[in-house]
Amino acid sequence: MRGSQTFARWQTTLLQLGRLGQVLRVPVARIGARPNHTRGIRGGAEGKAVEVEEEIRAVGGTGASVRIIREVVTKRRTWGVANGDKRKRNEEEQAAKRLRTGAENEYATTQFSKEEIEAEGRKPKRKVAVLIGYAGSGYKGMQINGNEKTIEGDIFKAFVAAGAISKANADDPKKSSLVRCARTDKGVHAAGNVISLKLIVEEPDIVQKINEHLPPQIRIWGMERTNGSFSCYQTCDSRWYEYLIPTYSFIPPHPKSFMGKKLVESAEKEGVLDQWRSRQEDAADFWEKAETEYVKPILDKLDPEMQEAVMALIHSSVDENEPEVSKKKQKQAAKAREAASVQKSDSDGSKSNLTQADEAIDSERGPSMVKEEKPEDIVDTSKSSDSVSESARRNGGDEENLETKNEAGGEVKNKDEMEGIEVKVVNDVQIKKEEGTEASKSILTPLDVAVKEIKAAYIAAKKAYRISDYRRQRVQDALSCYIGTRNFHNYTIQKTFLDPSAKRVIRSFKVGPTPVIINDTEWLSLKVHGQSFMMHQIRKMVATAALVVRCGTELSIIQESYGQATISIPKAPGLGLLLERPVFDTYNEQAKTKYEREKIDFDKFQKEMDEFKQREIYDRIFREEEKDHQFHTFFHHIDHYRTDYFLWVTAEGISAARQSKVRAELMEDDNASDNEPDANGEEG
């Protein structure tokens, strides 16, 4: 009864408010919004409120409605004052962020004295488009960011060293109007990219001089004079990216993994088990063959109790709240270790694959040891040192003296503490000994050796996998779902469904016609052409397509991901991503006729670019994957991560996945860079 009375009062008030709007000759929604809405009645905020009261009473308003309307007017005025000008707020936020990250006034790559600057003299600068290529390994991204090691930072230093930028302008890239066409993230490569700025380009061999001051993994292809107002960021029409991915990324999850079990349970629950199995038929026997050919020979050397303990550890799931194995499996492992301690270690067969096995188990342990991280970041395959740095920055600490856990769960000490550590070999196993302490007791037991060998065997089996035509077509079908104008709010950070900037245009997304085999591993090339890309967008698109194919998910889930529901999508490893080239078709059409300038065209440097891409990018990707097994680690951890965040790939769809928490956490992501003119950034 009371609720209906309240509703009736509000209804009456709204009617009176409508009549008031007619009296004041303004829409109801705009009453109190701005001072000039009641211009000619009275001036000032207080006069406005008094006049509103008089008008309400004149049309029969009650005391309650007067209070309500007065509150509306007051709150709207307060809101306007508090929020102020949007541009001013944005500038203040940017300044605050630069202050937090220490980026303000830290662009000074080279400092010169006043005498040196005056002695140099002034030379004319010209606006140019600089065509560049680089391998992003070892760099914290493309864009200059404080004192971090970045591609632009090294290029700018080379400009100064070669005399392309004067000493007077050497302390700040902004003085040269530096703009980048596409910003790439940490570790992401580019065969072709463009930066535009004002340079001194009088010398004919200026490109050669600049390259002499650059490392081999960064090259300047050439320069083109442009019109004075040219901005490569604003002028770029579209961008081509390539993503290299090993085909074993599309193998279905192991049947004993958490994800493998959930896929079957969900399909049975929804009554679509037969349809799901038909989509997985071409790879249904992979794991059985892998265990017969690669795993069984190792298990045959172990006693039954040891076999049980080893396989329990291999297929243990990682709980989102407790990253260690379950207590039951811990007891099994402890029991097996105790039994093994009284036996002699069988070294036969335990040496040959030890190095590869060490890498396998260490890489798989890494993400599982991290607590209280976002699901997308838990399965990221970044180095532990980067995680330490980011954690230190988030917590306001000093990363140089920070002690944490490394990827293998061991303690990472700072440089001073690491000095004086002696390495000894005991029973063909390297152990470390600190001065003044006893030798470490963490010598590998037979159980540890067996676990390492079996994990290495699984990796070897994956590398031997060759994708079928049916599964490769499934990959293409999944990628084709991205083509068109889509709402990619789930494929980036800091975007909501209602944010218009989350809508992006994908023109094509194609799988290479023929896989290539490098170091016994089969790779696919995925090429995407789009107008622009948001941060992490391509890596999340690739991860989604891979999860849909390997989990036998209906392709309709990709269409559903464009909807209002928020889902957690992990980032595929940045290792395989490279910017192929930006496209300037619109500018090139006018370059000759309107500006009397040359086109921005990478074709004239194609031979050099192909050699560079093979030597510095492709080979680097293959080497790093061979060493670190990043793709194996990424998908292995997703399969064994015991959470409902990624269960949208099951037959139950989005309803089976947790949706609320992740979006709130993503909105607090401090790693997003917004120094671009468009704060949406670029892919990386």
XYZ file of C-alpha atoms in Angstrom:
684
model
C 0.000 0.000 0.000
C 2.785 2.345 0.953
C 4.629 1.608 -2.282
C 1.573 2.435 -4.366
C 1.158 5.742 -2.526
C 4.771 6.646 -3.212
C 4.320 5.757 -6.866
C 1.179 7.898 -7.025
C 3.041 10.869 -5.521
C 5.846 10.518 -8.072
C 3.283 10.230 -10.855
C 1.604 13.446 -9.707
C 4.974 15.158 -9.436
C 5.933 14.119 -12.958
C 2.651 15.488 -14.299
C 3.294 18.758 -12.487
C 6.839 18.747 -13.810
C 5.471 18.362 -17.325
C 3.162 21.339 -16.819
C 6.099 23.261 -15.404
C 8.052 22.446 -18.552
C 5.267 23.897 -20.643
C 5.249 27.053 -18.519
C 9.021 27.425 -18.771
C 8.972 26.347 -22.450
C 11.724 23.760 -21.957
C 11.677 19.927 -22.051
C 11.096 18.239 -18.687
C 14.449 16.435 -18.815
C 16.323 19.736 -19.183
C 14.813 21.599 -16.211
C 17.728 22.768 -14.105
C 20.319 21.485 -16.580
C 21.793 24.867 -17.569
C 21.375 28.473 -16.398
C 20.153 29.792 -19.775
C 17.221 27.386 -19.834
C 15.267 29.897 -17.674
C 16.853 33.010 -19.048
C 14.534 35.973 -18.530
C 12.975 34.670 -15.306
C 15.696 35.285 -12.725
C 19.465 35.030 -12.526
C 21.630 32.967 -10.236
C 21.238 29.504 -8.792
C 19.156 30.593 -5.795
C 16.906 32.753 -7.929
C 16.460 29.822 -10.270
C 15.341 27.526 -7.438
C 12.949 30.121 -6.019
C 11.438 30.764 -9.432
C 10.958 27.032 -9.983
C 9.104 26.795 -6.658
C 6.823 29.643 -7.630
C 6.018 28.055 -10.965
C 5.273 24.693 -9.346
C 2.905 26.258 -6.823
C 1.255 28.238 -9.600
C 0.329 25.023 -11.414
C -1.023 23.407 -8.238
C 2.086 21.699 -6.927
C 2.314 20.416 -3.362
C 5.086 20.988 -0.852
C 6.474 17.504 -1.547
C 6.705 18.133 -5.260
C 8.416 21.459 -4.577
C 11.109 19.668 -2.557
C 11.551 17.017 -5.246
C 11.881 19.511 -8.079
C 14.205 21.718 -6.050
C 16.390 18.669 -5.372
C 16.439 17.843 -9.091
C 17.529 21.371 -9.958
C 20.178 21.474 -7.229
C 21.622 18.054 -8.060
C 21.848 18.819 -11.743
C 23.679 22.033 -11.032
C 26.011 20.251 -8.599
C 26.682 17.489 -11.129
C 27.578 19.993 -13.808
C 29.983 21.848 -11.533
C 31.565 18.657 -10.215
C 32.130 17.104 -13.608
C 33.191 20.234 -15.426
C 34.667 20.131 -18.887
C 35.240 16.600 -20.219
C 38.480 17.468 -21.990
C 39.854 19.059 -18.850
C 38.993 15.942 -16.839
C 40.714 13.729 -19.392
C 43.842 15.883 -19.324
C 43.937 15.717 -15.537
C 43.537 11.936 -15.612
C 46.341 11.606 -18.159
C 48.618 13.820 -16.073
C 47.860 11.767 -12.963
C 48.638 8.532 -14.777
C 51.916 9.872 -16.150
C 52.818 10.916 -12.629
C 52.049 7.417 -11.298
C 54.084 5.679 -13.985
C 56.915 8.186 -13.797
C 56.568 9.041 -17.464
C 56.436 12.800 -17.082
C 59.583 14.505 -18.401
C 61.451 11.200 -18.673
C 61.731 11.217 -22.447
C 65.228 12.698 -22.240
C 67.192 10.163 -24.249
C 70.208 12.403 -24.689
C 71.101 15.603 -22.844
C 73.397 18.244 -24.314
C 74.862 21.339 -22.738
C 73.817 24.817 -23.766
C 77.196 25.374 -25.421
C 76.864 22.204 -27.530
C 73.397 23.202 -28.677
C 74.497 26.706 -29.675
C 77.584 25.399 -31.491
C 75.537 23.019 -33.625
C 73.544 25.693 -35.421
C 70.069 25.405 -36.873
C 69.136 23.159 -39.791
C 65.782 22.902 -41.568
C 63.415 20.104 -40.534
C 61.015 18.328 -42.856
C 57.921 16.252 -42.041
C 58.590 12.679 -43.148
C 57.038 9.239 -42.912
C 59.653 6.748 -41.690
C 59.092 3.121 -42.718
C 60.449 0.745 -40.076
C 60.550 -2.941 -39.109
C 61.491 -4.593 -35.837
C 61.463 -7.742 -33.732
C 59.817 -6.878 -30.423
C 61.532 -9.502 -28.260
C 63.272 -7.890 -25.309
C 61.354 -4.622 -25.659
C 58.469 -3.281 -23.575
C 56.468 -2.374 -26.649
C 56.652 0.140 -29.462
C 55.735 3.450 -27.837
C 58.118 5.480 -25.691
C 57.109 4.936 -22.078
C 59.259 6.669 -19.512
C 62.602 4.958 -19.063
C 61.403 1.560 -20.299
C 63.296 -0.100 -23.150
C 61.069 0.511 -26.192
C 61.399 0.410 -29.975
C 60.729 4.133 -30.353
C 63.223 4.907 -27.616
C 66.068 3.206 -29.502
C 64.980 4.697 -32.835
C 64.873 8.201 -31.368
C 68.370 7.796 -29.943
C 69.563 6.673 -33.390
C 67.974 9.766 -34.970
C 69.917 11.973 -32.568
C 73.182 10.075 -33.067
C 72.854 10.293 -36.868
C 72.106 14.020 -36.790
C 68.517 13.654 -38.003
C 67.311 15.375 -34.824
C 69.113 18.419 -33.499
C 70.688 18.513 -30.065
C 68.179 21.167 -29.044
C 65.321 18.728 -29.659
C 67.063 15.604 -28.375
C 65.473 15.744 -24.931
C 61.837 15.285 -25.959
C 60.229 13.480 -28.951
C 57.251 15.829 -28.734
C 59.427 18.621 -30.094
C 59.741 16.619 -33.309
C 55.980 15.857 -33.459
C 56.570 12.114 -33.181
C 53.488 9.990 -33.986
C 53.326 6.237 -34.562
C 50.944 4.551 -36.981
C 50.312 1.392 -34.965
C 51.312 0.822 -31.377
C 52.432 -2.720 -30.608
C 52.637 -4.283 -27.164
C 55.506 -5.966 -25.349
C 57.196 -8.654 -27.435
C 55.089 -8.018 -30.555
C 56.939 -7.753 -33.873
C 56.426 -5.638 -36.992
C 57.709 -6.322 -40.486
C 56.383 -2.909 -41.483
C 55.275 0.061 -39.399
C 55.366 3.828 -39.869
C 56.218 6.773 -37.653
C 55.871 10.395 -38.741
C 57.893 13.298 -37.384
C 60.076 16.253 -38.360
C 63.641 15.262 -39.250
C 66.756 16.819 -40.716
C 67.051 14.893 -43.984
C 69.569 16.911 -46.012
C 72.147 14.100 -46.255
C 71.390 11.500 -48.957
C 72.671 8.581 -46.841
C 70.712 9.504 -43.717
C 68.876 6.144 -43.647
C 72.164 4.225 -43.678
C 73.571 6.409 -40.892
C 70.512 5.821 -38.719
C 70.683 2.045 -39.236
C 74.324 2.055 -38.143
C 73.153 3.192 -34.704
C 70.395 0.575 -34.416
C 70.560 -3.077 -33.292
C 70.037 -5.720 -36.017
C 66.470 -6.392 -34.845
C 65.382 -2.826 -35.731
C 65.643 -1.496 -39.300
C 64.722 1.709 -41.110
C 63.480 0.775 -44.591
C 63.208 4.285 -45.937
C 61.664 7.754 -45.639
C 59.119 9.683 -47.667
C 58.558 13.434 -47.547
C 54.941 14.328 -46.706
C 52.814 17.427 -46.371
C 53.342 19.459 -43.214
C 50.144 18.374 -41.466
C 50.655 14.657 -42.112
C 49.959 12.252 -39.231
C 50.542 8.573 -39.941
C 48.076 7.644 -37.200
C 45.219 9.727 -38.610
C 46.005 8.980 -42.262
C 46.286 5.185 -41.986
C 43.307 3.429 -43.596
C 43.821 -0.092 -42.257
C 46.366 -2.551 -40.927
C 47.485 -6.090 -41.747
C 48.567 -8.400 -38.918
C 49.890 -11.944 -39.010
C 49.718 -14.502 -36.220
C 51.822 -17.687 -36.281
C 50.445 -20.554 -34.230
C 51.524 -24.217 -33.938
C 48.814 -26.598 -35.117
C 48.935 -28.589 -31.880
C 47.107 -25.616 -30.342
C 43.942 -27.040 -31.925
C 44.240 -30.520 -30.355
C 41.255 -31.251 -28.054
C 41.911 -31.024 -24.292
C 43.091 -34.210 -22.608
C 40.056 -36.298 -21.521
C 41.368 -36.383 -17.933
C 41.892 -32.620 -17.698
C 39.349 -30.371 -15.978
C 38.254 -28.841 -19.287
C 38.098 -32.227 -21.007
C 35.765 -33.596 -18.342
C 33.564 -30.486 -18.348
C 33.113 -30.639 -22.125
C 31.731 -34.177 -21.920
C 29.568 -33.441 -18.861
C 28.052 -30.363 -20.489
C 27.377 -32.143 -23.792
C 25.630 -34.979 -21.946
C 23.601 -32.524 -19.888
C 22.430 -30.642 -22.988
C 21.790 -33.849 -24.932
C 24.242 -33.015 -27.732
C 26.995 -35.543 -27.001
C 26.807 -37.198 -30.434
C 27.041 -33.859 -32.270
C 29.964 -32.796 -30.080
C 31.819 -36.057 -30.734
C 31.299 -35.708 -34.476
C 33.076 -32.318 -34.399
C 36.016 -33.911 -32.540
C 36.147 -37.131 -34.550
C 39.256 -36.312 -36.598
C 41.387 -35.923 -33.440
C 39.504 -38.256 -31.099
C 42.305 -40.839 -30.944
C 45.210 -38.403 -30.562
C 45.676 -38.778 -26.809
C 45.366 -42.563 -26.910
C 48.076 -42.800 -29.567
C 50.269 -40.268 -27.757
C 50.155 -42.252 -24.531
C 50.812 -45.525 -26.335
C 53.771 -44.288 -28.397
C 55.332 -41.658 -26.131
C 54.181 -42.119 -22.530
C 53.824 -45.882 -22.060
C 57.549 -46.659 -22.620
C 58.378 -44.378 -19.693
C 55.636 -45.744 -17.447
C 56.697 -49.336 -18.151
C 59.963 -48.653 -16.337
C 58.121 -47.684 -13.141
C 56.410 -49.817 -10.513
C 52.565 -49.604 -10.337
C 52.540 -47.350 -7.280
C 54.926 -44.908 -8.930
C 52.882 -44.966 -12.142
C 49.748 -43.981 -10.235
C 51.501 -41.126 -8.441
C 53.086 -39.804 -11.639
C 49.849 -39.751 -13.624
C 48.026 -38.171 -10.675
C 50.497 -35.290 -10.758
C 50.425 -35.012 -14.544
C 46.646 -34.591 -14.742
C 46.147 -32.601 -11.546
C 43.943 -29.552 -11.990
C 44.836 -26.099 -10.716
C 42.170 -24.593 -8.470
C 41.604 -20.865 -8.913
C 41.830 -20.341 -5.151
C 44.456 -23.011 -4.405
C 47.013 -23.363 -7.207
C 48.615 -26.464 -5.697
C 47.499 -30.023 -6.367
C 44.791 -31.522 -4.190
C 45.678 -32.949 -0.786
C 44.850 -36.454 -1.924
C 47.272 -36.249 -4.818
C 49.873 -34.620 -2.590
C 49.633 -37.600 -0.248
C 49.987 -39.979 -3.181
C 53.058 -38.123 -4.377
C 54.575 -38.054 -0.883
C 53.947 -41.759 -0.460
C 55.585 -42.508 -3.792
C 58.604 -40.340 -2.920
C 58.991 -42.152 0.380
C 58.881 -45.492 -1.388
C 61.297 -44.287 -4.023
C 63.793 -42.979 -1.491
C 64.783 -46.511 -0.505
C 65.262 -47.588 -4.102
C 68.207 -46.921 -6.348
C 67.540 -44.374 -9.029
C 67.380 -45.903 -12.471
C 69.385 -43.413 -14.484
C 68.873 -45.245 -17.775
C 66.554 -43.129 -19.900
C 66.414 -40.315 -17.378
C 69.203 -38.272 -18.882
C 68.427 -37.977 -22.554
C 65.317 -35.863 -22.223
C 66.148 -34.156 -18.926
C 66.841 -30.736 -20.366
C 63.647 -30.655 -22.380
C 61.756 -32.140 -19.444
C 63.068 -29.464 -17.093
C 61.762 -26.791 -19.427
C 58.436 -28.577 -19.744
C 57.699 -28.899 -16.053
C 59.023 -25.448 -15.183
C 56.937 -23.769 -17.851
C 53.830 -25.628 -16.748
C 54.362 -24.827 -13.096
C 54.797 -21.122 -13.751
C 51.255 -19.830 -14.100
C 49.889 -22.282 -11.553
C 51.898 -20.689 -8.784
C 50.293 -17.271 -9.242
C 47.507 -16.299 -6.859
C 44.847 -13.609 -7.021
C 45.347 -12.779 -10.678
C 42.787 -12.116 -13.383
C 41.904 -15.262 -15.355
C 43.154 -13.674 -18.578
C 46.534 -12.946 -17.007
C 46.887 -16.238 -15.146
C 47.216 -18.104 -18.401
C 49.502 -15.510 -19.949
C 52.956 -16.854 -20.749
C 55.007 -13.764 -19.983
C 58.280 -14.176 -18.186
C 58.236 -14.171 -14.419
C 60.502 -11.134 -14.302
C 57.909 -9.104 -16.164
C 55.245 -10.243 -13.721
C 57.495 -9.189 -10.858
C 58.016 -5.758 -12.408
C 54.326 -5.215 -12.999
C 53.503 -6.396 -9.486
C 56.061 -4.027 -8.052
C 54.642 -1.104 -9.987
C 51.077 -1.936 -8.953
C 52.067 -2.109 -5.299
C 54.297 0.927 -5.433
C 57.357 -1.122 -4.577
C 60.904 -1.270 -5.857
C 61.107 -4.092 -8.354
C 64.901 -4.283 -8.213
C 64.922 -5.419 -4.584
C 61.650 -7.330 -4.712
C 61.816 -11.001 -3.787
C 59.100 -13.205 -5.201
C 58.495 -16.629 -6.679
C 59.729 -17.468 -10.130
C 57.920 -19.589 -12.683
C 59.207 -22.825 -11.202
C 58.095 -21.801 -7.745
C 61.632 -21.002 -6.558
C 62.765 -17.816 -4.902
C 64.060 -15.046 -7.120
C 66.861 -13.174 -5.415
C 68.269 -9.820 -6.343
C 71.611 -9.466 -8.037
C 73.647 -8.973 -4.861
C 72.285 -12.130 -3.274
C 72.870 -14.204 -6.398
C 76.594 -13.512 -6.423
C 78.752 -16.192 -4.870
C 76.467 -19.112 -5.662
C 78.406 -22.227 -6.546
C 77.027 -24.769 -8.997
C 77.903 -28.436 -8.453
C 76.941 -31.622 -10.249
C 75.645 -34.490 -8.115
C 74.561 -37.688 -9.871
C 74.378 -35.840 -13.204
C 71.965 -33.289 -11.704
C 73.055 -29.683 -11.283
C 72.409 -28.165 -7.855
C 73.346 -24.786 -6.439
C 75.210 -24.137 -3.231
C 75.476 -20.767 -1.527
C 78.665 -19.836 0.249
C 78.560 -20.688 3.908
C 75.544 -23.012 3.609
C 74.986 -26.701 3.064
C 74.136 -28.022 -0.378
C 70.529 -27.708 -1.402
C 68.433 -30.729 -0.549
C 66.106 -30.273 -3.525
C 67.767 -33.024 -5.563
C 65.420 -34.631 -8.059
C 63.824 -37.842 -6.853
C 62.877 -40.668 -9.235
C 59.289 -39.375 -9.114
C 60.380 -35.890 -10.182
C 62.454 -37.293 -13.031
C 59.556 -39.453 -14.212
C 57.131 -36.523 -14.139
C 59.539 -34.380 -16.131
C 60.099 -37.087 -18.725
C 56.391 -37.734 -19.195
C 55.635 -34.038 -19.607
C 58.407 -33.843 -22.191
C 56.887 -36.883 -23.905
C 53.512 -35.170 -24.133
C 55.190 -32.117 -25.696
C 56.976 -34.348 -28.221
C 53.652 -35.987 -29.110
C 52.048 -32.582 -29.642
C 54.883 -31.442 -31.884
C 54.393 -34.531 -34.041
C 50.713 -33.680 -34.590
C 49.626 -32.691 -38.108
C 46.317 -30.891 -38.507
C 43.626 -32.437 -40.710
C 41.938 -30.591 -43.567
C 38.653 -30.741 -41.654
C 40.127 -29.100 -38.547
C 41.953 -26.460 -40.584
C 38.637 -25.603 -42.256
C 37.067 -25.340 -38.801
C 39.747 -22.786 -37.939
C 38.871 -20.806 -41.073
C 35.150 -20.983 -40.289
C 35.799 -19.634 -36.794
C 37.933 -16.756 -38.092
C 35.291 -15.875 -40.693
C 32.855 -15.158 -37.848
C 34.869 -12.006 -37.073
C 34.416 -10.405 -40.499
C 32.273 -7.280 -40.587
C 31.494 -4.569 -38.060
C 31.333 -6.208 -34.632
C 31.161 -5.171 -31.001
C 34.471 -6.457 -29.615
C 33.983 -5.250 -26.033
C 34.834 -8.750 -24.755
C 38.069 -8.823 -26.759
C 39.865 -5.948 -25.066
C 40.099 -4.123 -21.745
C 38.261 -1.108 -20.334
C 35.341 -1.408 -22.756
C 31.661 -1.996 -22.095
C 28.948 -3.200 -24.443
C 27.550 0.336 -24.769
C 30.916 1.903 -25.632
C 30.708 2.862 -29.338
C 34.499 2.630 -29.699
C 34.282 -1.132 -29.073
C 32.824 -1.574 -32.561
C 35.579 -2.403 -35.054
C 35.665 -3.405 -38.717
C 37.378 -6.656 -39.761
C 37.783 -6.920 -43.537
C 39.326 -10.383 -43.769
C 40.762 -13.092 -41.518
C 42.337 -16.018 -43.371
C 44.311 -19.161 -42.625
C 47.386 -19.786 -44.758
C 46.702 -22.408 -47.453
C 49.668 -24.597 -46.509
C 51.066 -25.265 -43.013
C 54.838 -25.041 -42.610
C 56.990 -27.406 -40.547
C 59.802 -25.854 -38.504
C 61.874 -27.898 -36.029
C 59.399 -30.795 -36.347
C 56.506 -28.505 -35.347
C 53.717 -27.654 -37.790
C 52.650 -23.982 -37.908
C 49.702 -22.095 -39.391
C 49.771 -18.482 -40.561
C 46.662 -16.438 -39.708
C 46.382 -13.049 -41.449
C 43.846 -10.422 -40.393
C 43.051 -7.154 -42.165
C 41.141 -4.563 -40.179
C 40.557 -0.859 -39.972
C 41.971 -0.628 -36.446
C 42.459 -2.869 -33.439
C 42.135 -2.381 -29.703
C 44.573 -3.531 -27.070
C 44.893 -7.351 -26.975
C 42.074 -7.679 -29.538
C 43.870 -9.918 -32.038
C 45.376 -12.143 -29.344
C 41.938 -12.635 -27.800
C 40.380 -13.276 -31.217
C 42.974 -15.976 -31.916
C 42.515 -17.497 -28.459
C 38.735 -17.616 -28.905
C 38.977 -19.265 -32.322
C 41.476 -21.820 -30.982
C 39.296 -22.633 -27.959
C 36.199 -23.016 -30.130
C 37.977 -25.425 -32.508
C 39.851 -27.501 -29.920
C 36.816 -27.768 -27.607
C 34.365 -28.676 -30.375
C 32.210 -25.639 -29.596
C 29.413 -24.390 -31.823
C 30.559 -21.404 -33.909
C 27.501 -19.491 -32.728
C 29.320 -18.780 -29.456
C 31.492 -16.256 -31.317
C 28.381 -14.389 -32.443
C 27.100 -14.441 -28.858
C 30.376 -12.920 -27.634
C 29.403 -9.675 -29.371
C 26.354 -9.394 -27.120
C 25.868 -7.635 -23.822
C 27.084 -10.490 -21.605
C 30.690 -10.209 -20.450
C 32.878 -13.283 -20.774
C 36.475 -13.949 -19.842
C 38.709 -14.464 -22.880
C 42.407 -15.244 -22.318
C 45.157 -13.634 -24.389
C 47.009 -15.946 -26.741
C 50.817 -15.631 -26.430
C 52.167 -12.399 -27.892
C 55.096 -14.368 -29.315
C 53.281 -15.246 -32.548
C 51.895 -11.797 -33.370
C 53.442 -9.420 -35.880
C 52.278 -6.305 -37.693
C 52.579 -7.054 -41.398
C 52.104 -3.465 -42.594
C 49.777 -0.461 -42.404
C 47.847 0.677 -45.501
C 47.654 4.286 -46.766
C 45.464 3.964 -49.875
C 43.550 7.232 -49.411
C 46.698 9.287 -48.828
C 48.554 7.602 -51.690
C 45.795 8.559 -54.129
C 46.416 12.227 -53.315
C 50.165 12.111 -52.718
C 51.203 12.811 -56.325
C 48.357 15.035 -57.493
C 47.643 17.116 -54.396
C 50.874 17.131 -52.382
C 53.474 16.336 -55.073
C 54.970 13.690 -52.789
C 55.846 10.023 -53.166
C 53.485 7.286 -52.011
C 54.007 5.482 -48.717
C 54.659 2.066 -50.186
C 56.441 -0.926 -48.637
C 56.615 -2.828 -51.937
C 59.877 -1.161 -52.962
C 61.524 -2.658 -49.849
C 59.899 -6.099 -50.168
C 63.117 -8.076 -50.670
C 64.850 -6.573 -47.631
C 61.693 -6.958 -45.562
C 61.299 -10.641 -46.440
C 64.901 -11.382 -45.469
C 64.524 -9.445 -42.234
C 61.196 -11.107 -41.419
C 62.664 -14.578 -41.864
C 65.885 -13.866 -39.980
C 64.753 -11.622 -37.127
C 61.053 -12.460 -36.672
C 60.107 -15.935 -37.904
C 63.296 -17.643 -36.739
C 63.055 -15.815 -33.414
C 59.460 -17.002 -32.918
C 60.412 -20.588 -33.730
C 63.469 -20.493 -31.439
C 61.570 -19.076 -28.492
C 58.733 -21.570 -28.851
C 61.224 -24.431 -29.096
C 62.877 -23.202 -25.914
C 59.915 -22.115 -23.774
C 56.917 -24.043 -25.191
C 54.718 -21.007 -24.655
C 51.740 -22.311 -26.628
C 51.855 -25.672 -24.839
C 51.944 -23.873 -21.480
C 49.093 -21.559 -22.438
C 46.619 -24.241 -23.477
C 47.752 -26.773 -20.859
C 46.995 -24.316 -18.100
C 43.593 -23.382 -19.505
C 42.682 -27.076 -19.673
C 43.699 -27.688 -16.059
C 42.525 -24.418 -14.508
C 39.607 -25.422 -12.288
C 37.264 -22.447 -12.668
C 34.066 -21.620 -14.499
C 35.487 -18.504 -16.192
C 36.191 -20.321 -19.464
C 33.246 -22.720 -19.494
C 31.491 -20.654 -22.157
C 33.194 -23.061 -24.593
C 31.063 -25.947 -23.299
C 27.660 -26.942 -24.686
C 25.956 -24.829 -21.998
C 27.492 -21.677 -23.458
C 27.761 -18.297 -21.753
C 25.310 -19.278 -19.020
C 27.885 -21.750 -17.663
C 30.615 -19.117 -17.292
C 31.100 -16.562 -14.556
C 30.522 -13.092 -15.944
C 30.512 -10.368 -13.310
C 33.848 -10.381 -11.513
C 36.214 -10.299 -14.453
C 34.767 -7.188 -16.051
C 35.124 -5.241 -12.823
C 38.746 -6.337 -12.514
C 39.510 -5.495 -16.126
C 38.319 -1.940 -15.581
C 41.164 -1.517 -13.094
C 43.881 -2.704 -15.493
C 46.876 -0.440 -14.943
C 48.855 -1.862 -17.834
C 46.694 -0.226 -20.487
C 48.437 2.643 -22.183
C 46.466 5.688 -23.152
C 49.114 8.044 -24.434
C 47.855 7.731 -28.007
C 45.646 10.475 -29.437
C 43.062 7.685 -29.443
C 43.143 6.177 -25.976
C 41.807 2.922 -27.378
C 45.354 2.147 -28.405
C 46.535 -0.481 -30.845
C 46.863 -4.214 -30.831
C 49.527 -5.896 -28.776
